[in-house]
JSON list of C-alpha atoms in Angstrom, two decimals:
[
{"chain": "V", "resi": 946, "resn": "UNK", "atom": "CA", "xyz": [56.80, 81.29, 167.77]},
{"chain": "V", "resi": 947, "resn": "UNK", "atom": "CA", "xyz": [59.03, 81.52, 164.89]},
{"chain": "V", "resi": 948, "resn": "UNK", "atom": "CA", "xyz": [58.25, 83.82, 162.02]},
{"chain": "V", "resi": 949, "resn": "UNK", "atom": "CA", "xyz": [58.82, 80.68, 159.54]},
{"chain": "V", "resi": 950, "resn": "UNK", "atom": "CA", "xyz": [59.58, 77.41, 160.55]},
{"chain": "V", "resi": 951, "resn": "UNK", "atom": "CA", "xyz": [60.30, 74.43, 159.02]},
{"chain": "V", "resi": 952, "resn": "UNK", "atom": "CA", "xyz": [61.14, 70.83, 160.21]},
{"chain": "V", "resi": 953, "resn": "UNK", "atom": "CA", "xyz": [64.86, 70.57, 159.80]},
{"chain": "V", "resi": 954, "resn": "UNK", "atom": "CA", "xyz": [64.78, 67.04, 159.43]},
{"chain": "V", "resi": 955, "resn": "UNK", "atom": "CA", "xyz": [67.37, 65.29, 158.18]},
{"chain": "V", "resi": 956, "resn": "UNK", "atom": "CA", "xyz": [65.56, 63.67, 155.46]},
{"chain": "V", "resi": 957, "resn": "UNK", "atom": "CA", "xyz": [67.42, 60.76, 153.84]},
{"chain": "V", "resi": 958, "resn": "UNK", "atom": "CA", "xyz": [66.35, 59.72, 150.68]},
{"chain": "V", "resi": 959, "resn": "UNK", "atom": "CA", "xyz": [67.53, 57.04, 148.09]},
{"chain": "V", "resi": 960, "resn": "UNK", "atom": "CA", "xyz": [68.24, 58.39, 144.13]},
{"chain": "V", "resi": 961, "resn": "UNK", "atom": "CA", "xyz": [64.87, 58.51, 142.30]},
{"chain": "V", "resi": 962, "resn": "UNK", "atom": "CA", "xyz": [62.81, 59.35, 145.38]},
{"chain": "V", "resi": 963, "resn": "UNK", "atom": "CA", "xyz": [60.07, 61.81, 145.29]},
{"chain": "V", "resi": 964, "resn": "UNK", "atom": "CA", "xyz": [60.36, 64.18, 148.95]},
{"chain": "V", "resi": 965, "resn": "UNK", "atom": "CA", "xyz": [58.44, 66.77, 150.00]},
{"chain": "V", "resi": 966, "resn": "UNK", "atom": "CA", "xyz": [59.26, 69.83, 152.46]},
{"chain": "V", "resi": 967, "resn": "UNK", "atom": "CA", "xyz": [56.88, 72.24, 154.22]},
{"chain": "V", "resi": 968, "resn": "UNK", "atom": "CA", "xyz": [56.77, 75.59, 155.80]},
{"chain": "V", "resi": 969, "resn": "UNK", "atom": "CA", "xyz": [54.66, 77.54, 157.76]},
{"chain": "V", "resi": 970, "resn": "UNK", "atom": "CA", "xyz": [54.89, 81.29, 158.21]},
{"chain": "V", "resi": 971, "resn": "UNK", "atom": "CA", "xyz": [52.89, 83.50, 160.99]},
{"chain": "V", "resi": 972, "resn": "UNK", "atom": "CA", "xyz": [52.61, 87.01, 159.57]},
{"chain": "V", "resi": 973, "resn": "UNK", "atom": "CA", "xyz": [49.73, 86.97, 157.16]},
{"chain": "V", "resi": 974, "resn": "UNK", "atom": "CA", "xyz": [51.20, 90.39, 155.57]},
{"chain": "V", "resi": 975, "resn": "UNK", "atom": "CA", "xyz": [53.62, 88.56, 154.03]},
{"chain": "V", "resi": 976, "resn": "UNK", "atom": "CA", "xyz": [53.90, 89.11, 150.21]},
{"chain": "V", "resi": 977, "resn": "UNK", "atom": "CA", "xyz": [56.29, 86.93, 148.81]},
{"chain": "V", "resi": 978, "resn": "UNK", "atom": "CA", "xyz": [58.35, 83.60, 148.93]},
{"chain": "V", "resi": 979, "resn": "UNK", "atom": "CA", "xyz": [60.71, 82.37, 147.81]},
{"chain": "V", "resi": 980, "resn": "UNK", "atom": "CA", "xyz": [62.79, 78.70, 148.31]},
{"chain": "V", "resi": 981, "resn": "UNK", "atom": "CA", "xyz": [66.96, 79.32, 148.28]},
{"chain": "V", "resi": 982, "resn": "UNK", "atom": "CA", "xyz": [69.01, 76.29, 148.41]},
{"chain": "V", "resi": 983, "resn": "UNK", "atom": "CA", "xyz": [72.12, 76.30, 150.53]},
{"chain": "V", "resi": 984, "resn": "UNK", "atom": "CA", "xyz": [75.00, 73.63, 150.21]},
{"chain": "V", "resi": 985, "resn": "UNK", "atom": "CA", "xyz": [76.88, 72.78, 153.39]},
{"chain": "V", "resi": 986, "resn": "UNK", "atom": "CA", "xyz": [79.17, 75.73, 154.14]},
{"chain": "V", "resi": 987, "resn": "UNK", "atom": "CA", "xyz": [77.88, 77.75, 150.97]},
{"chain": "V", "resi": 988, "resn": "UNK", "atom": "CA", "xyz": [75.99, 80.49, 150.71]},
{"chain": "V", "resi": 989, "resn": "UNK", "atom": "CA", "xyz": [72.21, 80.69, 149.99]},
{"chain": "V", "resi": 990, "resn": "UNK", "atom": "CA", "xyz": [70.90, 80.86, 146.40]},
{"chain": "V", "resi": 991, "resn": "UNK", "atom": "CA", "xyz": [67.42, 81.39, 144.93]},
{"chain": "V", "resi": 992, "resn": "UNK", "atom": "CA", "xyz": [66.10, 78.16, 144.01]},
{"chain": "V", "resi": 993, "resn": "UNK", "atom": "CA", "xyz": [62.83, 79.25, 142.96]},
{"chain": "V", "resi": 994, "resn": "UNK", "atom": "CA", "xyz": [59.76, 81.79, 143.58]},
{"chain": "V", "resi": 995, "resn": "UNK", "atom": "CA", "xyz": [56.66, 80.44, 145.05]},
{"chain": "V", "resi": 996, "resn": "UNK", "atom": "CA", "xyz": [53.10, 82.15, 143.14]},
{"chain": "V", "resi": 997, "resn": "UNK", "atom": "CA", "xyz": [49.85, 81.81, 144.58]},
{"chain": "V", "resi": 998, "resn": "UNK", "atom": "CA", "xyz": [48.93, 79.01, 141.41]},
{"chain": "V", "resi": 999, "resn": "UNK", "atom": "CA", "xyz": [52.01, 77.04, 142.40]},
{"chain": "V", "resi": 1000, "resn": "UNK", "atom": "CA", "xyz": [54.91, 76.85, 140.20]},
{"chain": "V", "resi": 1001, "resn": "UNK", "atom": "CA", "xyz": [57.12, 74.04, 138.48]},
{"chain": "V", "resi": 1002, "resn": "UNK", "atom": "CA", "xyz": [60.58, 74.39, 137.63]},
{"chain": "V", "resi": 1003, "resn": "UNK", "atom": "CA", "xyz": [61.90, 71.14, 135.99]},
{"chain": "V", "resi": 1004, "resn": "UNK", "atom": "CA", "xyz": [61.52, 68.46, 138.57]},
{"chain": "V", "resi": 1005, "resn": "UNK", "atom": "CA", "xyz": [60.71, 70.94, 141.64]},
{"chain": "V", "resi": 1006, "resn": "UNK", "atom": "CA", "xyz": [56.90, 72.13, 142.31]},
{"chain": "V", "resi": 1007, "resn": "UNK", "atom": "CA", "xyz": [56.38, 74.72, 144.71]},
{"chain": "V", "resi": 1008, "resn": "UNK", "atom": "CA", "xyz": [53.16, 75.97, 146.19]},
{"chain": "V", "resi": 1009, "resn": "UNK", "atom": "CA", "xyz": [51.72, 78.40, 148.79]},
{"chain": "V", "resi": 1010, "resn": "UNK", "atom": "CA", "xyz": [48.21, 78.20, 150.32]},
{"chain": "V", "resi": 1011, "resn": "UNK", "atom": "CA", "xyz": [47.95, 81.75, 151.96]},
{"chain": "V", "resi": 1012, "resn": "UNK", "atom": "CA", "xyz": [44.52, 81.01, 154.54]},
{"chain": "V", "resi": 1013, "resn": "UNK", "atom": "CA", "xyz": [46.45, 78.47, 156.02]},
{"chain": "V", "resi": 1014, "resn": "UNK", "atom": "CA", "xyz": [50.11, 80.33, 155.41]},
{"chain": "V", "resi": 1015, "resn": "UNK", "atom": "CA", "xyz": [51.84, 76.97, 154.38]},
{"chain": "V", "resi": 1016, "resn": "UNK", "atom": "CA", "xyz": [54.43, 76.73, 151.48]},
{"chain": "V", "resi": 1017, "resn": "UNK", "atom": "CA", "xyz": [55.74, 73.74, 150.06]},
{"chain": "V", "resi": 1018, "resn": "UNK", "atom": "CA", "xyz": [58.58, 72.32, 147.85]},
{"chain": "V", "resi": 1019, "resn": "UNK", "atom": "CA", "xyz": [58.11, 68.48, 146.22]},
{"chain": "V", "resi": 1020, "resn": "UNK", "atom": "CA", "xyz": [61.53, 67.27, 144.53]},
{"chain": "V", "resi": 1021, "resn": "UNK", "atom": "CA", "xyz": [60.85, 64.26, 142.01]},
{"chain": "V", "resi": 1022, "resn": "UNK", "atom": "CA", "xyz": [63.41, 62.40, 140.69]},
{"chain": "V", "resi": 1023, "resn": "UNK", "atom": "CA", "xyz": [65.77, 63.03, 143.07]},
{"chain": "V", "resi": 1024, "resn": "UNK", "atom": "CA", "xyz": [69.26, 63.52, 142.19]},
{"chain": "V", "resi": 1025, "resn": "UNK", "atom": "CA", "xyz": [72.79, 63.02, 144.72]},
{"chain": "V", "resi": 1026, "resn": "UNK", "atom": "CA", "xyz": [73.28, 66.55, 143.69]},
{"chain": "V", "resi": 1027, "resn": "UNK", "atom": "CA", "xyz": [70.10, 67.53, 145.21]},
{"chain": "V", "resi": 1028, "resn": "UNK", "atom": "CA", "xyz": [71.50, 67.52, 148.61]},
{"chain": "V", "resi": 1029, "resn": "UNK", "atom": "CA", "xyz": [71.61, 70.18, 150.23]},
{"chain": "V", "resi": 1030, "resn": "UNK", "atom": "CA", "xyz": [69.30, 72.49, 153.24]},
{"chain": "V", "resi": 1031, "resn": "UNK", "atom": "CA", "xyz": [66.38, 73.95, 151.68]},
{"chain": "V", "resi": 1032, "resn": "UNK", "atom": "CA", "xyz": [65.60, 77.49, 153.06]},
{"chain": "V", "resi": 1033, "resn": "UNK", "atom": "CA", "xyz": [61.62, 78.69, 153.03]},
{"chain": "V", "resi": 1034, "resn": "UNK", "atom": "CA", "xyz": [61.94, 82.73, 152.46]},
{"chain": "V", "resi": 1035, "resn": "UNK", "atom": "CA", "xyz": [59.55, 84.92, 153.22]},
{"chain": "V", "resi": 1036, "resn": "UNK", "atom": "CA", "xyz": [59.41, 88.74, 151.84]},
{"chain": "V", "resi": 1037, "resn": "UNK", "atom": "CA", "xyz": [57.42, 91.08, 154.95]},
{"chain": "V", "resi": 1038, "resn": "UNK", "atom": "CA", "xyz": [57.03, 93.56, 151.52]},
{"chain": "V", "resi": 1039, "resn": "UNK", "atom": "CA", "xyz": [58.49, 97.12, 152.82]},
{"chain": "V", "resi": 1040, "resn": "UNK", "atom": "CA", "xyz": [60.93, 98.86, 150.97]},
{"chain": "V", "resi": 1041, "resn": "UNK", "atom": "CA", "xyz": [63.82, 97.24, 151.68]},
{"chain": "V", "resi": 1042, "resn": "UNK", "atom": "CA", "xyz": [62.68, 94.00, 150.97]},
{"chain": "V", "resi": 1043, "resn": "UNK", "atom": "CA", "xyz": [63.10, 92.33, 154.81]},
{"chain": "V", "resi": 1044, "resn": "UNK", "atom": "CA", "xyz": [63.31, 88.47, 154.00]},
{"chain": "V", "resi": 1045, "resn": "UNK", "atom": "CA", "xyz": [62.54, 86.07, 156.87]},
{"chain": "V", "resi": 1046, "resn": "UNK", "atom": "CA", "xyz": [64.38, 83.12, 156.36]},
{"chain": "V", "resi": 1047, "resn": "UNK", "atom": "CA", "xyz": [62.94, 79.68, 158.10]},
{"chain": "V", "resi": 1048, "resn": "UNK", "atom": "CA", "xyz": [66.01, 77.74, 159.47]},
{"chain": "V", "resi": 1049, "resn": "UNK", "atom": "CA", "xyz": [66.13, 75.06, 156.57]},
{"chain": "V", "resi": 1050, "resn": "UNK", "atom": "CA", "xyz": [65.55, 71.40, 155.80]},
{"chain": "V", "resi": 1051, "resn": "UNK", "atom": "CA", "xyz": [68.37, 69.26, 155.18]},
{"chain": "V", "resi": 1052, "resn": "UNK", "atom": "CA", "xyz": [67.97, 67.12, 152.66]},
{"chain": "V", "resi": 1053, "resn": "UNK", "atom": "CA", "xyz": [71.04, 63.74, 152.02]},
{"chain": "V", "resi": 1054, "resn": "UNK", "atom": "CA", "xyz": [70.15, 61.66, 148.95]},
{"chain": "V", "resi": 1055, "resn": "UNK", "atom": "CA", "xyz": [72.02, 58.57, 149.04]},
{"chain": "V", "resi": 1056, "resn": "UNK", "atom": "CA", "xyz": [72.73, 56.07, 146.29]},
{"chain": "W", "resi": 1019, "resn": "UNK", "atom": "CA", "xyz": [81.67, 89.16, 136.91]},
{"chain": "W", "resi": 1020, "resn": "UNK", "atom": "CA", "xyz": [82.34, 88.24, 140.82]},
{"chain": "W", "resi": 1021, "resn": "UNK", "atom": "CA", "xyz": [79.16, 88.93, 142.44]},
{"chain": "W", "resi": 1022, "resn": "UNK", "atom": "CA", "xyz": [79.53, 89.37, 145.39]},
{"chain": "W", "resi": 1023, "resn": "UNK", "atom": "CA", "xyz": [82.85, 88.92, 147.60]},
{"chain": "W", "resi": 1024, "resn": "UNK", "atom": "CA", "xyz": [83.59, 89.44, 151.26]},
{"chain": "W", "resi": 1025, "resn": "UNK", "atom": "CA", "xyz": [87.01, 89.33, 152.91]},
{"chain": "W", "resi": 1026, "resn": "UNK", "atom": "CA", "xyz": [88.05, 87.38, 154.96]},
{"chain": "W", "resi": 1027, "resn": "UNK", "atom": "CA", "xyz": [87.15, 84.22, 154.94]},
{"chain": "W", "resi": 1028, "resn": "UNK", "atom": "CA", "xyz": [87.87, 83.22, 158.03]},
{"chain": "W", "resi": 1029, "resn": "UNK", "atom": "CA", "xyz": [88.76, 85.07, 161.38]},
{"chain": "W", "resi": 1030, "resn": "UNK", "atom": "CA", "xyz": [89.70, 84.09, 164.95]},
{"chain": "W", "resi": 1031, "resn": "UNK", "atom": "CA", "xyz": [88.99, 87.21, 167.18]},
{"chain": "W", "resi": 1032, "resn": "UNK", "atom": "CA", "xyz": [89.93, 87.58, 171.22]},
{"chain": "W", "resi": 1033, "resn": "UNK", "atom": "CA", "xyz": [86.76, 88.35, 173.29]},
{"chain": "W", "resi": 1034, "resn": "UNK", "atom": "CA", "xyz": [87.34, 92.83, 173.13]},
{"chain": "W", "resi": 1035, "resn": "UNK", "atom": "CA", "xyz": [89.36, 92.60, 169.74]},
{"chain": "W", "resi": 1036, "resn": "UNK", "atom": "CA", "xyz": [87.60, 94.67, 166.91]},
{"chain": "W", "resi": 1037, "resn": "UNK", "atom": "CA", "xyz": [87.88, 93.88, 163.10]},
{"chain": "W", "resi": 1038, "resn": "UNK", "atom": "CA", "xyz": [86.03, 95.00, 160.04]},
{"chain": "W", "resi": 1039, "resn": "UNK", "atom": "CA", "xyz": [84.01, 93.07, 157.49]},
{"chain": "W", "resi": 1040, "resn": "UNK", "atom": "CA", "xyz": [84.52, 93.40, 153.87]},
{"chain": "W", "resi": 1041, "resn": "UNK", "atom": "CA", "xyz": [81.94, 93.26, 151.12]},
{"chain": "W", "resi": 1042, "resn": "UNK", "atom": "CA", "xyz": [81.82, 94.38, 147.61]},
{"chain": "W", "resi": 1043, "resn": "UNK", "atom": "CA", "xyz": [79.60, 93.46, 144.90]},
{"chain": "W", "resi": 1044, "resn": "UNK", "atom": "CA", "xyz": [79.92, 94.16, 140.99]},
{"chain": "W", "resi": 1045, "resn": "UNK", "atom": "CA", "xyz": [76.15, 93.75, 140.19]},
{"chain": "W", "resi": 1046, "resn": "UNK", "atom": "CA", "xyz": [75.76, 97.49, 140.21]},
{"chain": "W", "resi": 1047, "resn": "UNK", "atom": "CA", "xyz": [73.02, 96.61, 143.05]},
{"chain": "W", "resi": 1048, "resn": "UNK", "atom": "CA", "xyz": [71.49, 99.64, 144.94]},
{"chain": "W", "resi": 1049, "resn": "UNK", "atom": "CA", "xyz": [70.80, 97.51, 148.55]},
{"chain": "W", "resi": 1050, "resn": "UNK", "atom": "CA", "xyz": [73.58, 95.84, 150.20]},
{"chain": "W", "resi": 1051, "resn": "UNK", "atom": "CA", "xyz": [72.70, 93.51, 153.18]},
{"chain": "W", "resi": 1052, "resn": "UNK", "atom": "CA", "xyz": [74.44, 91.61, 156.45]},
{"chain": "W", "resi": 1053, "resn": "UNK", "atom": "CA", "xyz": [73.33, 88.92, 158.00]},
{"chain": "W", "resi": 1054, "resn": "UNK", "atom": "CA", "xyz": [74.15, 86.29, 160.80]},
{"chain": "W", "resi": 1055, "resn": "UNK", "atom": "CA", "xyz": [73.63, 82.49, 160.04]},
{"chain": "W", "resi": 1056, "resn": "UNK", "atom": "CA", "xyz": [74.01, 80.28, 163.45]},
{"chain": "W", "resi": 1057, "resn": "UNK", "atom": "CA", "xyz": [73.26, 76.82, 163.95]},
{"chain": "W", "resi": 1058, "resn": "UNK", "atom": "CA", "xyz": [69.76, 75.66, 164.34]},
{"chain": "W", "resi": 1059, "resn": "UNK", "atom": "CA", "xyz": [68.55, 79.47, 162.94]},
{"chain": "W", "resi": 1060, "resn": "UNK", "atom": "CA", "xyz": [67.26, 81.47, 159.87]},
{"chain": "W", "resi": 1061, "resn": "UNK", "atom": "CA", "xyz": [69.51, 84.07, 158.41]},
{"chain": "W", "resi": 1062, "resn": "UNK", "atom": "CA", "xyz": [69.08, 87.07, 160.69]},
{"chain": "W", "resi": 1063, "resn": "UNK", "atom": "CA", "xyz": [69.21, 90.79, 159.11]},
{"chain": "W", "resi": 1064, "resn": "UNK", "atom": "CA", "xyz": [72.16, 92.83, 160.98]},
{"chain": "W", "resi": 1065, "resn": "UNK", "atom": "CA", "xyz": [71.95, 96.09, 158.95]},
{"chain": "W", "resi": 1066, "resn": "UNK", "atom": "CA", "xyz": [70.95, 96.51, 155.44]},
{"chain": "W", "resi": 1067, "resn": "UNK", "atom": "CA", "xyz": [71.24, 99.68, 152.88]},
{"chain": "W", "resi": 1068, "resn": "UNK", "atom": "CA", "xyz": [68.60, 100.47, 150.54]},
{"chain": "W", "resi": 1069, "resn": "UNK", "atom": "CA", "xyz": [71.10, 102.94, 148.58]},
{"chain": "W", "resi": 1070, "resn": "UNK", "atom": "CA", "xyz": [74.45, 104.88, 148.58]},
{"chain": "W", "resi": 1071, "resn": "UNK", "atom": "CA", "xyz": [74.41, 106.92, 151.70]},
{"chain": "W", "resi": 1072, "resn": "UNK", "atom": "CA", "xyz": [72.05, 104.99, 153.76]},
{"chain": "W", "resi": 1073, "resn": "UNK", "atom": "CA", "xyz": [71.92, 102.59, 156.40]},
{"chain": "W", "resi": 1074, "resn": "UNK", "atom": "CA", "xyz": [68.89, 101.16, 158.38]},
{"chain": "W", "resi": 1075, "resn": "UNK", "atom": "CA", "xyz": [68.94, 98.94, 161.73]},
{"chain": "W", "resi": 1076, "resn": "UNK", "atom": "CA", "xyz": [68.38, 94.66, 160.90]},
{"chain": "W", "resi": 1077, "resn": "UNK", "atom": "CA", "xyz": [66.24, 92.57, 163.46]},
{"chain": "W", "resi": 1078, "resn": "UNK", "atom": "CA", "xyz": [70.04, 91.90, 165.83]},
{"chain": "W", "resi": 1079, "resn": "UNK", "atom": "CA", "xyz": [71.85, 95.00, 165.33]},
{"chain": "W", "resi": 1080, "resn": "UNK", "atom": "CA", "xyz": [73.05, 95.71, 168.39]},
{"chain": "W", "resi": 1081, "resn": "UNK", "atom": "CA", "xyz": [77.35, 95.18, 168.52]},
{"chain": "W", "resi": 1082, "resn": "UNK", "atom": "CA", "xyz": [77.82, 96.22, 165.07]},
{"chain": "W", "resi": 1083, "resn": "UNK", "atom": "CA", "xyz": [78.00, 98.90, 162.65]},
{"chain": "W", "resi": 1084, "resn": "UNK", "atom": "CA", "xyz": [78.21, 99.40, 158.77]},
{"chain": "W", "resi": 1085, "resn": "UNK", "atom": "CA", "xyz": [79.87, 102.10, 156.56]},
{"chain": "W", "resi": 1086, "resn": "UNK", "atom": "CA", "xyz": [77.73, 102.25, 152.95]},
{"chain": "W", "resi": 1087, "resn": "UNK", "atom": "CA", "xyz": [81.60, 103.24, 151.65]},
{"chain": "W", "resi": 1088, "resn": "UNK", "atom": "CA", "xyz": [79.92, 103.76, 148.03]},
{"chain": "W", "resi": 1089, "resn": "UNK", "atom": "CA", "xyz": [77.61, 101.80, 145.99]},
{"chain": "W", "resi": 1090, "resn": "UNK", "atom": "CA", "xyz": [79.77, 98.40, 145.68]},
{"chain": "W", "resi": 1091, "resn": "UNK", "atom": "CA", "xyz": [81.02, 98.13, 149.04]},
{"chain": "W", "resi": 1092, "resn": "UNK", "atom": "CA", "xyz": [79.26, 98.01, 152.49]},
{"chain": "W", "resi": 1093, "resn": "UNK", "atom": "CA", "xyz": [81.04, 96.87, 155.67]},
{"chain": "W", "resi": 1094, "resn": "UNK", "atom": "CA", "xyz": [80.34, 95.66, 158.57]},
{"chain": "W", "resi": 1095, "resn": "UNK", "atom": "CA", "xyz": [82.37, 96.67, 161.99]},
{"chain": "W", "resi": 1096, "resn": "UNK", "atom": "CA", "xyz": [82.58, 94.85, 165.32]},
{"chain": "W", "resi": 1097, "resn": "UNK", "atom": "CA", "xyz": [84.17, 97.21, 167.48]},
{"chain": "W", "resi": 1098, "resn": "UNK", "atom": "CA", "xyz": [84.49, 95.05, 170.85]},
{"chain": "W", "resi": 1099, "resn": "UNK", "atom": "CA", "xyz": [84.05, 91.50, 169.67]},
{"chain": "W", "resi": 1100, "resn": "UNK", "atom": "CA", "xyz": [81.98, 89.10, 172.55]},
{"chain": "W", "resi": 1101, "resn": "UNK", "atom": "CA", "xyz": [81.86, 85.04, 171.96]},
{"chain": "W", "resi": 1102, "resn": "UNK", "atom": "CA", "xyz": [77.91, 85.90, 171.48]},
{"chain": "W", "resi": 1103, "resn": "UNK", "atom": "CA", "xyz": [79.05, 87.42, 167.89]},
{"chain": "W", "resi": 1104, "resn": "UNK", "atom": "CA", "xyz": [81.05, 83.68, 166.85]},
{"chain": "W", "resi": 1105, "resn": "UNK", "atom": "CA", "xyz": [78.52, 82.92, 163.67]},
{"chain": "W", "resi": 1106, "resn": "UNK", "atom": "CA", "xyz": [78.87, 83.06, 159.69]},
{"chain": "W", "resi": 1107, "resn": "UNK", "atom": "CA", "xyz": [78.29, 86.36, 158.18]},
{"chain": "W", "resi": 1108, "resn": "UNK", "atom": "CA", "xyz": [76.83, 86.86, 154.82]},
{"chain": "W", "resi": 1109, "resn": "UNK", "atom": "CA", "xyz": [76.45, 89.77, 152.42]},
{"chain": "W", "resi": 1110, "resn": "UNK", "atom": "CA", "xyz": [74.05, 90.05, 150.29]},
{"chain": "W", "resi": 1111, "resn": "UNK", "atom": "CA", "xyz": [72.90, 92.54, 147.53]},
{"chain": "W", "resi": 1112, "resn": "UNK", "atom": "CA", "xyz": [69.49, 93.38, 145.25]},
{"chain": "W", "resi": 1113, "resn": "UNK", "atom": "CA", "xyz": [68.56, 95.11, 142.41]},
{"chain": "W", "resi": 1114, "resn": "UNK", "atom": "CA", "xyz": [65.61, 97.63, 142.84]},
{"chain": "W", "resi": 1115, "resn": "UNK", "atom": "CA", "xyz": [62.74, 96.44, 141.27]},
{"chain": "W", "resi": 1116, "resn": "UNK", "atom": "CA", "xyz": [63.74, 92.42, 141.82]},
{"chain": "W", "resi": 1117, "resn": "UNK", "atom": "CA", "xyz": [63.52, 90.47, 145.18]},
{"chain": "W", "resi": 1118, "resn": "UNK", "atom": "CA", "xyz": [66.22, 88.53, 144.12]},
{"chain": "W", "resi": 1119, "resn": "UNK", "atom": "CA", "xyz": [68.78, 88.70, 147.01]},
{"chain": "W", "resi": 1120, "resn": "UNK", "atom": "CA", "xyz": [72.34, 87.34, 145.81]},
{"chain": "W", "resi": 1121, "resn": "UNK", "atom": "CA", "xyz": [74.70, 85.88, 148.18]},
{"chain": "W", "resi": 1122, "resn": "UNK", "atom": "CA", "xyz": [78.39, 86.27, 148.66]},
{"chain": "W", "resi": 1123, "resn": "UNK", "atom": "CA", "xyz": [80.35, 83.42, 150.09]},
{"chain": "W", "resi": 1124, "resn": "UNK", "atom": "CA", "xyz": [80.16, 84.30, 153.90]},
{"chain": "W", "resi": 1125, "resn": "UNK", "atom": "CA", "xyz": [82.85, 85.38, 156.56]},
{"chain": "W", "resi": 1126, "resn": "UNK", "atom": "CA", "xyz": [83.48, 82.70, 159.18]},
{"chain": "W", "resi": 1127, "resn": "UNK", "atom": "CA", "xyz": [84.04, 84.53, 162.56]},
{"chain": "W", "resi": 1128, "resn": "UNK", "atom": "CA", "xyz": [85.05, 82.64, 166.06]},
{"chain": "W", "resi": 1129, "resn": "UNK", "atom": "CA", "xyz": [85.05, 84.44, 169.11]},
{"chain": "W", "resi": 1130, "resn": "UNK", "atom": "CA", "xyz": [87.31, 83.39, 172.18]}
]
């Protein structure tokens, strides 16, 4: 089983659309998590950190439910520019902060 | 302000051929990572250094090797290059304290 997984879809969305990805991950230790964005042949960036009370940043919502070890992104609104594979991150704690990174979701928002 | 860069950009290797990974970042960051991105997979940790002076073993280490040169630059050796290694390599760096990992652009490496 793979430490985070994801469904890697494609999901194909029109402008406007509201879509919403999930993770799981399987080591309960984990202390952190994180959602980077990646654009096709780009590198990863932080899109946002996910907190146990869910966060919103703008028109993304993230939240984590730890007893069932899921984490979720929602996108309203979206935007052409929001296309892109969405990466669910996972921090094992440590000292050298070992992130687990799920394989991504692609997301294509068409006009 | 750069970030972080690697050299090169692209690189076609013969199966046996060695080469060397460049990365440098201008964060002043204390840990430098490598990873592996292939298709269908998470990021995968090849080495990592939590300071100057010190390297630690990632989850696929085996076929490489890293030199923590000084606190901007950490590379990243193949010293007998196998078709097995033909993936997109990415630095990364962090400041203590932060889990903020910052990306550089990623090496592109083919294997024949």
């Amino acid at each position: 089983r793979k430490e985070v997984e994801q469904d890697p879809g494609p999901f194909n969305v029109p402008e406007g659309a509201t879509v919403a990805f999930n993770c799981t991950y399987s080591n309960s230790a984990s202390q952190s998590f994180f959602w980077y964005r990646q654009d096709c042949r780009k590198e990863p960036k932080l899109l946002m950190s996910v907190y146990s009370s869910g966060n919103e940043d703008g028109r993304f919502t993230a939240q984590l439910n730890r007893a069932s070890q899921y984490i979720s992104l929602l996108i309203r609104d979206s935007k052409l520019s929001d296309s892109a594979t969405y990466l669910c991150v996972v921090n094992l704690s440590g000292g050298y902060n070992k992130l687990i990174f799920g394989a991504g979701t692609r997301l294509a928002v068409h006009p | 302000n750069a970030g972080v860069t690697q050299t090169p950009k692209f690189q076609v290797l013969k199966t046996g051929q060695s080469m060397t990974l460049q990365c440098a970042q201008d964060m002043n960051h204390n840990s430098m990572y490598w990873y592996r991105q292939d298709p269908g997979m998470g990021l995968r940790l090849i080495y990592y250094s939590a300071s100057e002076g010190t390297t630690d073993k990632g989850e696929v280490p085996n076929g490489y090797n890293v030199s923590r040169l000084n606190k901007r630059e950490f590379s990243l050796r193949l010293e007998s290059a196998a078709p097995s290694q033909t993936s997109v390599y990415f630095c990364a760096s962090r400041q203590r304290g932060t889990e903020t990992q910052y990306f550089g652009p990623g090496t592109r490496l083919l294997v024949l």
